[in-house]
């Protein structure tokens, strides 16, 4: 039985490695085509620089302290907004999912507010918080709150009633019901919301730095600086870094889910 299991695991690893390889075909093909177009002068080098020029810009940026300060500022805003938004959303989702009165009282207003575009909140946010870090973090908190809260509510409502009856039989108190029943049972949906929240948080981080660029530093400011100087290579470099960090966050979220929810196997 163990030999069969090991053989199946090896097959899955082989298939996974091939799937990952196929995912690299399109980016590699694009870079090859981009390089060929630059060498044959099919494109204007001032508008579309060659890949080697983007690499040179990347090396220059990595050697500058301003880049690392901007990276640190963006990650700080992203993680701060994500943690605050996620904690508030999970608490809200559990309360609304468990309490009928909280559902009647808060859910209608929540459903109305989540229909408002996040960017529509910016004028109100900047009126009270100006263009500083607090305004950017609040914008990120709002972007995280909605998806995490929705999935938490859904996860709590999916818990079968007979599980609550078992908890009553064992005379669980409120804390035991929360930690031994609600959180474990709703964990898959909560983690799905957290994954979406992590994506939304990073998008909101860069969006806030674009739209609230009057103050501070960040990765978004690199792209803005490139646009102001008509430096397309710097813009492309900034976009690549932003995309790479977004993919890294997604990988970290998937890895955390597999480790924490290992019991689901």
C-alpha atoms as a PDB file:
ATOM      1  CA  UNK A   1       0.000   0.000   0.000  1.00  0.00           C
ATOM      2  CA  UNK A   2       2.845   2.381   0.875  1.00  0.00           C
ATOM      3  CA  UNK A   3       4.604   1.572  -2.429  1.00  0.00           C
ATOM      4  CA  UNK A   4       1.466   2.493  -4.357  1.00  0.00           C
ATOM      5  CA  UNK A   5       1.102   5.730  -2.375  1.00  0.00           C
ATOM      6  CA  UNK A   6       4.735   6.692  -3.019  1.00  0.00           C
ATOM      7  CA  UNK A   7       4.307   5.918  -6.729  1.00  0.00           C
ATOM      8  CA  UNK A   8       1.182   8.103  -6.919  1.00  0.00           C
ATOM      9  CA  UNK A   9       2.974  10.924  -5.120  1.00  0.00           C
ATOM     10  CA  UNK A  10       5.845  10.748  -7.592  1.00  0.00           C
ATOM     11  CA  UNK A  11       3.382  10.917 -10.492  1.00  0.00           C
ATOM     12  CA  UNK A  12       1.693  13.972  -8.955  1.00  0.00           C
ATOM     13  CA  UNK A  13       5.052  15.710  -8.488  1.00  0.00           C
ATOM     14  CA  UNK A  14       6.001  14.921 -12.094  1.00  0.00           C
ATOM     15  CA  UNK A  15       2.690  16.285 -13.390  1.00  0.00           C
ATOM     16  CA  UNK A  16       2.988  19.382 -11.193  1.00  0.00           C
ATOM     17  CA  UNK A  17       6.506  20.135 -12.462  1.00  0.00           C
ATOM     18  CA  UNK A  18       5.274  19.884 -16.068  1.00  0.00           C
ATOM     19  CA  UNK A  19       2.319  22.173 -15.343  1.00  0.00           C
ATOM     20  CA  UNK A  20       4.676  24.736 -13.825  1.00  0.00           C
ATOM     21  CA  UNK A  21       6.951  24.453 -16.858  1.00  0.00           C
ATOM     22  CA  UNK A  22       4.064  25.038 -19.253  1.00  0.00           C
ATOM     23  CA  UNK A  23       3.206  28.180 -17.293  1.00  0.00           C
ATOM     24  CA  UNK A  24       6.647  29.590 -18.175  1.00  0.00           C
ATOM     25  CA  UNK A  25       6.247  29.080 -21.926  1.00  0.00           C
ATOM     26  CA  UNK A  26       4.255  32.266 -22.539  1.00  0.00           C
ATOM     27  CA  UNK A  27       6.508  34.633 -20.505  1.00  0.00           C
ATOM     28  CA  UNK A  28       9.666  33.186 -22.054  1.00  0.00           C
ATOM     29  CA  UNK A  29       8.170  33.438 -25.538  1.00  0.00           C
ATOM     30  CA  UNK A  30       7.189  37.056 -24.892  1.00  0.00           C
ATOM     31  CA  UNK A  31      10.719  37.952 -23.743  1.00  0.00           C
ATOM     32  CA  UNK A  32      12.237  36.265 -26.796  1.00  0.00           C
ATOM     33  CA  UNK A  33       9.863  38.118 -29.126  1.00  0.00           C
ATOM     34  CA  UNK A  34      10.543  41.386 -27.268  1.00  0.00           C
ATOM     35  CA  UNK A  35      14.311  40.901 -27.628  1.00  0.00           C
ATOM     36  CA  UNK A  36      14.005  40.041 -31.304  1.00  0.00           C
ATOM     37  CA  UNK A  37      11.817  43.068 -32.002  1.00  0.00           C
ATOM     38  CA  UNK A  38      14.342  45.349 -30.276  1.00  0.00           C
ATOM     39  CA  UNK A  39      17.344  43.928 -32.150  1.00  0.00           C
ATOM     40  CA  UNK A  40      15.614  44.180 -35.525  1.00  0.00           C
ATOM     41  CA  UNK A  41      14.385  47.730 -34.766  1.00  0.00           C
ATOM     42  CA  UNK A  42      10.755  46.782 -35.159  1.00  0.00           C
ATOM     43  CA  UNK A  43       9.881  49.089 -32.275  1.00  0.00           C
ATOM     44  CA  UNK A  44      10.977  52.543 -31.212  1.00  0.00           C
ATOM     45  CA  UNK A  45      13.629  52.017 -28.470  1.00  0.00           C
ATOM     46  CA  UNK A  46      12.544  55.254 -26.761  1.00  0.00           C
ATOM     47  CA  UNK A  47       9.012  53.941 -26.365  1.00  0.00           C
ATOM     48  CA  UNK A  48       9.766  50.253 -25.844  1.00  0.00           C
ATOM     49  CA  UNK A  49      13.283  49.682 -24.479  1.00  0.00           C
ATOM     50  CA  UNK A  50      15.068  46.374 -24.992  1.00  0.00           C
ATOM     51  CA  UNK A  51      14.958  43.799 -22.177  1.00  0.00           C
ATOM     52  CA  UNK A  52      18.657  44.348 -21.492  1.00  0.00           C
ATOM     53  CA  UNK A  53      17.931  48.024 -20.792  1.00  0.00           C
ATOM     54  CA  UNK A  54      15.277  47.044 -18.246  1.00  0.00           C
ATOM     55  CA  UNK A  55      17.841  44.729 -16.614  1.00  0.00           C
ATOM     56  CA  UNK A  56      20.345  47.610 -16.399  1.00  0.00           C
ATOM     57  CA  UNK A  57      17.691  49.821 -14.791  1.00  0.00           C
ATOM     58  CA  UNK A  58      16.879  47.018 -12.335  1.00  0.00           C
ATOM     59  CA  UNK A  59      20.549  46.752 -11.315  1.00  0.00           C
ATOM     60  CA  UNK A  60      20.714  50.511 -10.813  1.00  0.00           C
ATOM     61  CA  UNK A  61      17.541  50.535  -8.727  1.00  0.00           C
ATOM     62  CA  UNK A  62      18.697  47.654  -6.552  1.00  0.00           C
ATOM     63  CA  UNK A  63      21.780  49.675  -5.673  1.00  0.00           C
ATOM     64  CA  UNK A  64      19.775  52.699  -4.558  1.00  0.00           C
ATOM     65  CA  UNK A  65      18.558  53.129  -1.007  1.00  0.00           C
ATOM     66  CA  UNK A  66      15.415  54.892  -2.229  1.00  0.00           C
ATOM     67  CA  UNK A  67      14.172  51.694  -3.888  1.00  0.00           C
ATOM     68  CA  UNK A  68      14.504  49.635  -0.702  1.00  0.00           C
ATOM     69  CA  UNK A  69      12.854  52.384   1.336  1.00  0.00           C
ATOM     70  CA  UNK A  70       9.949  52.413  -1.107  1.00  0.00           C
ATOM     71  CA  UNK A  71       9.697  48.622  -1.012  1.00  0.00           C
ATOM     72  CA  UNK A  72       9.684  48.631   2.789  1.00  0.00           C
ATOM     73  CA  UNK A  73       7.045  51.373   2.913  1.00  0.00           C
ATOM     74  CA  UNK A  74       4.758  49.510   0.509  1.00  0.00           C
ATOM     75  CA  UNK A  75       5.095  46.216   2.373  1.00  0.00           C
ATOM     76  CA  UNK A  76       4.454  47.931   5.701  1.00  0.00           C
ATOM     77  CA  UNK A  77       1.251  49.547   4.414  1.00  0.00           C
ATOM     78  CA  UNK A  78       0.144  46.315   2.783  1.00  0.00           C
ATOM     79  CA  UNK A  79       0.668  44.093   5.829  1.00  0.00           C
ATOM     80  CA  UNK A  80      -0.714  46.636   8.299  1.00  0.00           C
ATOM     81  CA  UNK A  81      -3.887  47.166   6.292  1.00  0.00           C
ATOM     82  CA  UNK A  82      -4.261  43.442   5.652  1.00  0.00           C
ATOM     83  CA  UNK A  83      -3.925  42.461   9.326  1.00  0.00           C
ATOM     84  CA  UNK A  84      -6.281  45.168  10.601  1.00  0.00           C
ATOM     85  CA  UNK A  85      -8.865  44.543   7.881  1.00  0.00           C
ATOM     86  CA  UNK A  86      -8.725  40.751   8.287  1.00  0.00           C
ATOM     87  CA  UNK A  87      -9.099  40.795  12.081  1.00  0.00           C
ATOM     88  CA  UNK A  88     -12.045  43.199  11.958  1.00  0.00           C
ATOM     89  CA  UNK A  89     -13.664  41.247   9.112  1.00  0.00           C
ATOM     90  CA  UNK A  90     -13.348  37.868  10.846  1.00  0.00           C
ATOM     91  CA  UNK A  91     -14.826  39.240  14.062  1.00  0.00           C
ATOM     92  CA  UNK A  92     -17.654  40.893  12.131  1.00  0.00           C
ATOM     93  CA  UNK A  93     -18.296  37.764  10.058  1.00  0.00           C
ATOM     94  CA  UNK A  94     -18.471  35.473  13.074  1.00  0.00           C
ATOM     95  CA  UNK A  95     -20.804  37.792  14.987  1.00  0.00           C
ATOM     96  CA  UNK A  96     -23.136  38.239  12.007  1.00  0.00           C
ATOM     97  CA  UNK A  97     -22.993  34.545  11.124  1.00  0.00           C
ATOM     98  CA  UNK A  98     -23.820  33.368  14.660  1.00  0.00           C
ATOM     99  CA  UNK A  99     -26.175  36.035  15.976  1.00  0.00           C
ATOM    100  CA  UNK A 100     -29.568  36.447  14.352  1.00  0.00           C
ATOM    101  CA  UNK A 101     -29.950  39.932  15.819  1.00  0.00           C
ATOM    102  CA  UNK A 102     -26.534  41.030  14.536  1.00  0.00           C
ATOM    103  CA  UNK A 103     -27.515  39.675  11.139  1.00  0.00           C
ATOM    104  CA  UNK A 104     -30.708  41.758  11.104  1.00  0.00           C
ATOM    105  CA  UNK A 105     -28.958  44.842  12.448  1.00  0.00           C
ATOM    106  CA  UNK A 106     -25.681  44.985  10.499  1.00  0.00           C
ATOM    107  CA  UNK A 107     -25.990  42.892   7.325  1.00  0.00           C
ATOM    108  CA  UNK A 108     -28.336  45.217   5.361  1.00  0.00           C
ATOM    109  CA  UNK A 109     -26.021  48.193   5.894  1.00  0.00           C
ATOM    110  CA  UNK A 110     -23.002  46.024   5.073  1.00  0.00           C
ATOM    111  CA  UNK A 111     -24.576  44.892   1.797  1.00  0.00           C
ATOM    112  CA  UNK A 112     -25.275  48.503   0.827  1.00  0.00           C
ATOM    113  CA  UNK A 113     -21.787  49.767   1.709  1.00  0.00           C
ATOM    114  CA  UNK A 114     -19.982  47.005  -0.159  1.00  0.00           C
ATOM    115  CA  UNK A 115     -21.692  48.080  -3.377  1.00  0.00           C
ATOM    116  CA  UNK A 116     -19.853  51.412  -3.191  1.00  0.00           C
ATOM    117  CA  UNK A 117     -16.648  51.436  -5.213  1.00  0.00           C
ATOM    118  CA  UNK A 118     -13.554  51.556  -3.019  1.00  0.00           C
ATOM    119  CA  UNK A 119     -12.198  54.496  -4.987  1.00  0.00           C
ATOM    120  CA  UNK A 120     -15.358  56.459  -4.186  1.00  0.00           C
ATOM    121  CA  UNK A 121     -14.224  56.484  -0.542  1.00  0.00           C
ATOM    122  CA  UNK A 122     -10.984  58.309  -1.338  1.00  0.00           C
ATOM    123  CA  UNK A 123     -12.378  61.877  -1.268  1.00  0.00           C
ATOM    124  CA  UNK A 124     -13.927  61.228   2.143  1.00  0.00           C
ATOM    125  CA  UNK A 125     -10.785  59.524   3.455  1.00  0.00           C
ATOM    126  CA  UNK A 126      -8.484  62.324   2.313  1.00  0.00           C
ATOM    127  CA  UNK A 127     -10.827  64.943   3.769  1.00  0.00           C
ATOM    128  CA  UNK A 128     -10.202  63.622   7.283  1.00  0.00           C
ATOM    129  CA  UNK A 129      -6.772  61.970   6.963  1.00  0.00           C
ATOM    130  CA  UNK A 130      -5.137  63.998   4.184  1.00  0.00           C
ATOM    131  CA  UNK A 131      -2.696  62.054   1.941  1.00  0.00           C
ATOM    132  CA  UNK A 132      -0.549  60.403   4.605  1.00  0.00           C
ATOM    133  CA  UNK A 133       0.073  56.805   5.568  1.00  0.00           C
ATOM    134  CA  UNK A 134      -3.110  56.651   7.642  1.00  0.00           C
ATOM    135  CA  UNK A 135      -5.258  57.386   4.583  1.00  0.00           C
ATOM    136  CA  UNK A 136      -3.493  54.722   2.533  1.00  0.00           C
ATOM    137  CA  UNK A 137      -3.759  52.110   5.275  1.00  0.00           C
ATOM    138  CA  UNK A 138      -7.466  52.843   5.793  1.00  0.00           C
ATOM    139  CA  UNK A 139      -8.042  52.390   2.056  1.00  0.00           C
ATOM    140  CA  UNK A 140      -6.279  49.009   2.234  1.00  0.00           C
ATOM    141  CA  UNK A 141      -8.322  48.018   5.301  1.00  0.00           C
ATOM    142  CA  UNK A 142     -11.554  48.695   3.411  1.00  0.00           C
ATOM    143  CA  UNK A 143     -10.363  46.656   0.421  1.00  0.00           C
ATOM    144  CA  UNK A 144      -9.588  43.667   2.665  1.00  0.00           C
ATOM    145  CA  UNK A 145     -12.638  43.899   4.914  1.00  0.00           C
ATOM    146  CA  UNK A 146     -15.351  43.061   2.381  1.00  0.00           C
ATOM    147  CA  UNK A 147     -14.035  39.779   0.874  1.00  0.00           C
ATOM    148  CA  UNK A 148     -12.859  38.391   4.222  1.00  0.00           C
ATOM    149  CA  UNK A 149     -16.129  39.305   5.965  1.00  0.00           C
ATOM    150  CA  UNK A 150     -18.271  37.769   3.211  1.00  0.00           C
ATOM    151  CA  UNK A 151     -16.389  34.465   3.225  1.00  0.00           C
ATOM    152  CA  UNK A 152     -16.348  34.343   7.016  1.00  0.00           C
ATOM    153  CA  UNK A 153     -20.124  34.812   7.148  1.00  0.00           C
ATOM    154  CA  UNK A 154     -20.551  32.120   4.503  1.00  0.00           C
ATOM    155  CA  UNK A 155     -18.242  29.733   6.371  1.00  0.00           C
ATOM    156  CA  UNK A 156     -20.056  30.203   9.690  1.00  0.00           C
ATOM    157  CA  UNK A 157     -23.480  29.731   8.103  1.00  0.00           C
ATOM    158  CA  UNK A 158     -22.390  26.474   6.486  1.00  0.00           C
ATOM    159  CA  UNK A 159     -21.794  24.820   9.865  1.00  0.00           C
ATOM    160  CA  UNK A 160     -24.537  22.155  10.293  1.00  0.00           C
ATOM    161  CA  UNK A 161     -26.943  22.645  13.187  1.00  0.00           C
ATOM    162  CA  UNK A 162     -26.248  19.146  14.495  1.00  0.00           C
ATOM    163  CA  UNK A 163     -22.680  20.223  15.268  1.00  0.00           C
ATOM    164  CA  UNK A 164     -24.025  22.998  17.502  1.00  0.00           C
ATOM    165  CA  UNK A 165     -26.229  20.388  19.178  1.00  0.00           C
ATOM    166  CA  UNK A 166     -23.182  18.228  19.868  1.00  0.00           C
ATOM    167  CA  UNK A 167     -21.452  21.259  21.395  1.00  0.00           C
ATOM    168  CA  UNK A 168     -24.455  21.757  23.689  1.00  0.00           C
ATOM    169  CA  UNK A 169     -24.344  18.105  24.709  1.00  0.00           C
ATOM    170  CA  UNK A 170     -20.712  18.512  25.744  1.00  0.00           C
ATOM    171  CA  UNK A 171     -21.659  21.786  27.471  1.00  0.00           C
ATOM    172  CA  UNK A 172     -19.233  23.965  25.541  1.00  0.00           C
ATOM    173  CA  UNK A 173     -19.010  27.511  26.793  1.00  0.00           C
ATOM    174  CA  UNK A 174     -18.817  30.460  24.361  1.00  0.00           C
ATOM    175  CA  UNK A 175     -15.039  30.327  24.064  1.00  0.00           C
ATOM    176  CA  UNK A 176     -14.977  26.562  23.459  1.00  0.00           C
ATOM    177  CA  UNK A 177     -17.726  26.874  20.874  1.00  0.00           C
ATOM    178  CA  UNK A 178     -15.691  29.510  19.074  1.00  0.00           C
ATOM    179  CA  UNK A 179     -12.313  27.743  19.171  1.00  0.00           C
ATOM    180  CA  UNK A 180     -13.403  24.096  18.872  1.00  0.00           C
ATOM    181  CA  UNK A 181     -16.385  24.411  16.535  1.00  0.00           C
ATOM    182  CA  UNK A 182     -16.841  27.698  14.683  1.00  0.00           C
ATOM    183  CA  UNK A 183     -13.253  28.546  13.733  1.00  0.00           C
ATOM    184  CA  UNK A 184     -12.236  25.017  12.646  1.00  0.00           C
ATOM    185  CA  UNK A 185     -15.453  24.433  10.699  1.00  0.00           C
ATOM    186  CA  UNK A 186     -15.380  27.832   8.989  1.00  0.00           C
ATOM    187  CA  UNK A 187     -11.593  27.831   8.458  1.00  0.00           C
ATOM    188  CA  UNK A 188     -11.637  26.783   4.762  1.00  0.00           C
ATOM    189  CA  UNK A 189     -13.950  29.645   3.813  1.00  0.00           C
ATOM    190  CA  UNK A 190     -12.072  32.081   6.035  1.00  0.00           C
ATOM    191  CA  UNK A 191      -8.787  31.195   4.369  1.00  0.00           C
ATOM    192  CA  UNK A 192     -10.371  31.643   0.970  1.00  0.00           C
ATOM    193  CA  UNK A 193     -11.409  35.141   2.046  1.00  0.00           C
ATOM    194  CA  UNK A 194      -7.913  35.812   3.408  1.00  0.00           C
ATOM    195  CA  UNK A 195      -6.359  34.809   0.092  1.00  0.00           C
ATOM    196  CA  UNK A 196      -8.635  37.211  -1.756  1.00  0.00           C
ATOM    197  CA  UNK A 197      -8.000  39.848   0.892  1.00  0.00           C
ATOM    198  CA  UNK A 198      -4.247  39.508   0.432  1.00  0.00           C
ATOM    199  CA  UNK A 199      -4.621  40.062  -3.299  1.00  0.00           C
ATOM    200  CA  UNK A 200      -6.959  43.021  -2.818  1.00  0.00           C
ATOM    201  CA  UNK A 201      -4.623  44.488  -0.190  1.00  0.00           C
ATOM    202  CA  UNK A 202      -1.668  44.535  -2.576  1.00  0.00           C
ATOM    203  CA  UNK A 203      -3.734  46.008  -5.400  1.00  0.00           C
ATOM    204  CA  UNK A 204      -5.073  48.651  -3.006  1.00  0.00           C
ATOM    205  CA  UNK A 205      -1.554  49.390  -1.764  1.00  0.00           C
ATOM    206  CA  UNK A 206      -0.302  50.239  -5.239  1.00  0.00           C
ATOM    207  CA  UNK A 207      -3.562  52.035  -6.087  1.00  0.00           C
ATOM    208  CA  UNK A 208      -3.307  54.175  -2.954  1.00  0.00           C
ATOM    209  CA  UNK A 209       0.277  55.083  -3.807  1.00  0.00           C
ATOM    210  CA  UNK A 210      -0.811  56.102  -7.300  1.00  0.00           C
ATOM    211  CA  UNK A 211      -3.804  58.147  -6.207  1.00  0.00           C
ATOM    212  CA  UNK A 212      -2.396  59.529  -2.946  1.00  0.00           C
ATOM    213  CA  UNK A 213       1.078  60.235  -4.241  1.00  0.00           C
ATOM    214  CA  UNK A 214       1.452  63.632  -2.577  1.00  0.00           C
ATOM    215  CA  UNK A 215       3.094  62.102   0.459  1.00  0.00           C
ATOM    216  CA  UNK A 216       5.644  59.379   1.227  1.00  0.00           C
ATOM    217  CA  UNK A 217       7.471  56.778  -0.805  1.00  0.00           C
ATOM    218  CA  UNK A 218       6.552  53.392  -2.206  1.00  0.00           C
ATOM    219  CA  UNK A 219       6.750  51.112  -5.215  1.00  0.00           C
ATOM    220  CA  UNK A 220       3.925  53.042  -6.851  1.00  0.00           C
ATOM    221  CA  UNK A 221       6.112  56.128  -6.770  1.00  0.00           C
ATOM    222  CA  UNK A 222       8.683  54.353  -8.957  1.00  0.00           C
ATOM    223  CA  UNK A 223       6.123  54.003 -11.731  1.00  0.00           C
ATOM    224  CA  UNK A 224       4.996  57.601 -11.212  1.00  0.00           C
ATOM    225  CA  UNK A 225       8.603  58.790 -11.397  1.00  0.00           C
ATOM    226  CA  UNK A 226       9.129  56.825 -14.598  1.00  0.00           C
ATOM    227  CA  UNK A 227       6.009  58.338 -16.137  1.00  0.00           C
ATOM    228  CA  UNK A 228       7.090  61.862 -15.185  1.00  0.00           C
ATOM    229  CA  UNK A 229      10.516  61.300 -16.777  1.00  0.00           C
ATOM    230  CA  UNK A 230       9.062  59.411 -19.797  1.00  0.00           C
ATOM    231  CA  UNK A 231      11.298  56.513 -18.752  1.00  0.00           C
ATOM    232  CA  UNK A 232       9.413  53.448 -19.998  1.00  0.00           C
ATOM    233  CA  UNK A 233      12.168  51.136 -18.777  1.00  0.00           C
ATOM    234  CA  UNK A 234      11.670  52.360 -15.207  1.00  0.00           C
ATOM    235  CA  UNK A 235       7.907  51.902 -15.550  1.00  0.00           C
ATOM    236  CA  UNK A 236       8.357  48.330 -16.805  1.00  0.00           C
ATOM    237  CA  UNK A 237      10.774  47.585 -13.961  1.00  0.00           C
ATOM    238  CA  UNK A 238       8.262  48.889 -11.408  1.00  0.00           C
ATOM    239  CA  UNK A 239       5.461  46.798 -12.903  1.00  0.00           C
ATOM    240  CA  UNK A 240       7.617  43.652 -12.843  1.00  0.00           C
ATOM    241  CA  UNK A 241       8.497  44.161  -9.166  1.00  0.00           C
ATOM    242  CA  UNK A 242       4.857  44.829  -8.264  1.00  0.00           C
ATOM    243  CA  UNK A 243       3.720  41.688 -10.123  1.00  0.00           C
ATOM    244  CA  UNK A 244       6.478  39.542  -8.590  1.00  0.00           C
ATOM    245  CA  UNK A 245       5.530  40.577  -5.052  1.00  0.00           C
ATOM    246  CA  UNK A 246       1.859  39.884  -5.790  1.00  0.00           C
ATOM    247  CA  UNK A 247       2.700  36.354  -6.986  1.00  0.00           C
ATOM    248  CA  UNK A 248       4.886  35.823  -3.909  1.00  0.00           C
ATOM    249  CA  UNK A 249       2.040  36.816  -1.572  1.00  0.00           C
ATOM    250  CA  UNK A 250      -0.260  34.374  -3.357  1.00  0.00           C
ATOM    251  CA  UNK A 251       2.298  31.580  -2.940  1.00  0.00           C
ATOM    252  CA  UNK A 252       2.739  32.394   0.756  1.00  0.00           C
ATOM    253  CA  UNK A 253      -1.042  32.353   1.275  1.00  0.00           C
ATOM    254  CA  UNK A 254      -1.394  28.941  -0.410  1.00  0.00           C
ATOM    255  CA  UNK A 255       1.516  27.543   1.591  1.00  0.00           C
ATOM    256  CA  UNK A 256       0.057  28.824   4.868  1.00  0.00           C
ATOM    257  CA  UNK A 257      -3.324  27.311   4.051  1.00  0.00           C
ATOM    258  CA  UNK A 258      -1.779  23.899   3.315  1.00  0.00           C
ATOM    259  CA  UNK A 259       0.206  23.963   6.547  1.00  0.00           C
ATOM    260  CA  UNK A 260      -2.546  25.246   8.848  1.00  0.00           C
ATOM    261  CA  UNK A 261      -5.396  23.231   7.311  1.00  0.00           C
ATOM    262  CA  UNK A 262      -3.382  20.036   6.923  1.00  0.00           C
ATOM    263  CA  UNK A 263      -6.187  18.161   8.717  1.00  0.00           C
ATOM    264  CA  UNK A 264      -8.428  18.643   5.657  1.00  0.00           C
ATOM    265  CA  UNK A 265      -6.472  15.908   3.866  1.00  0.00           C
END
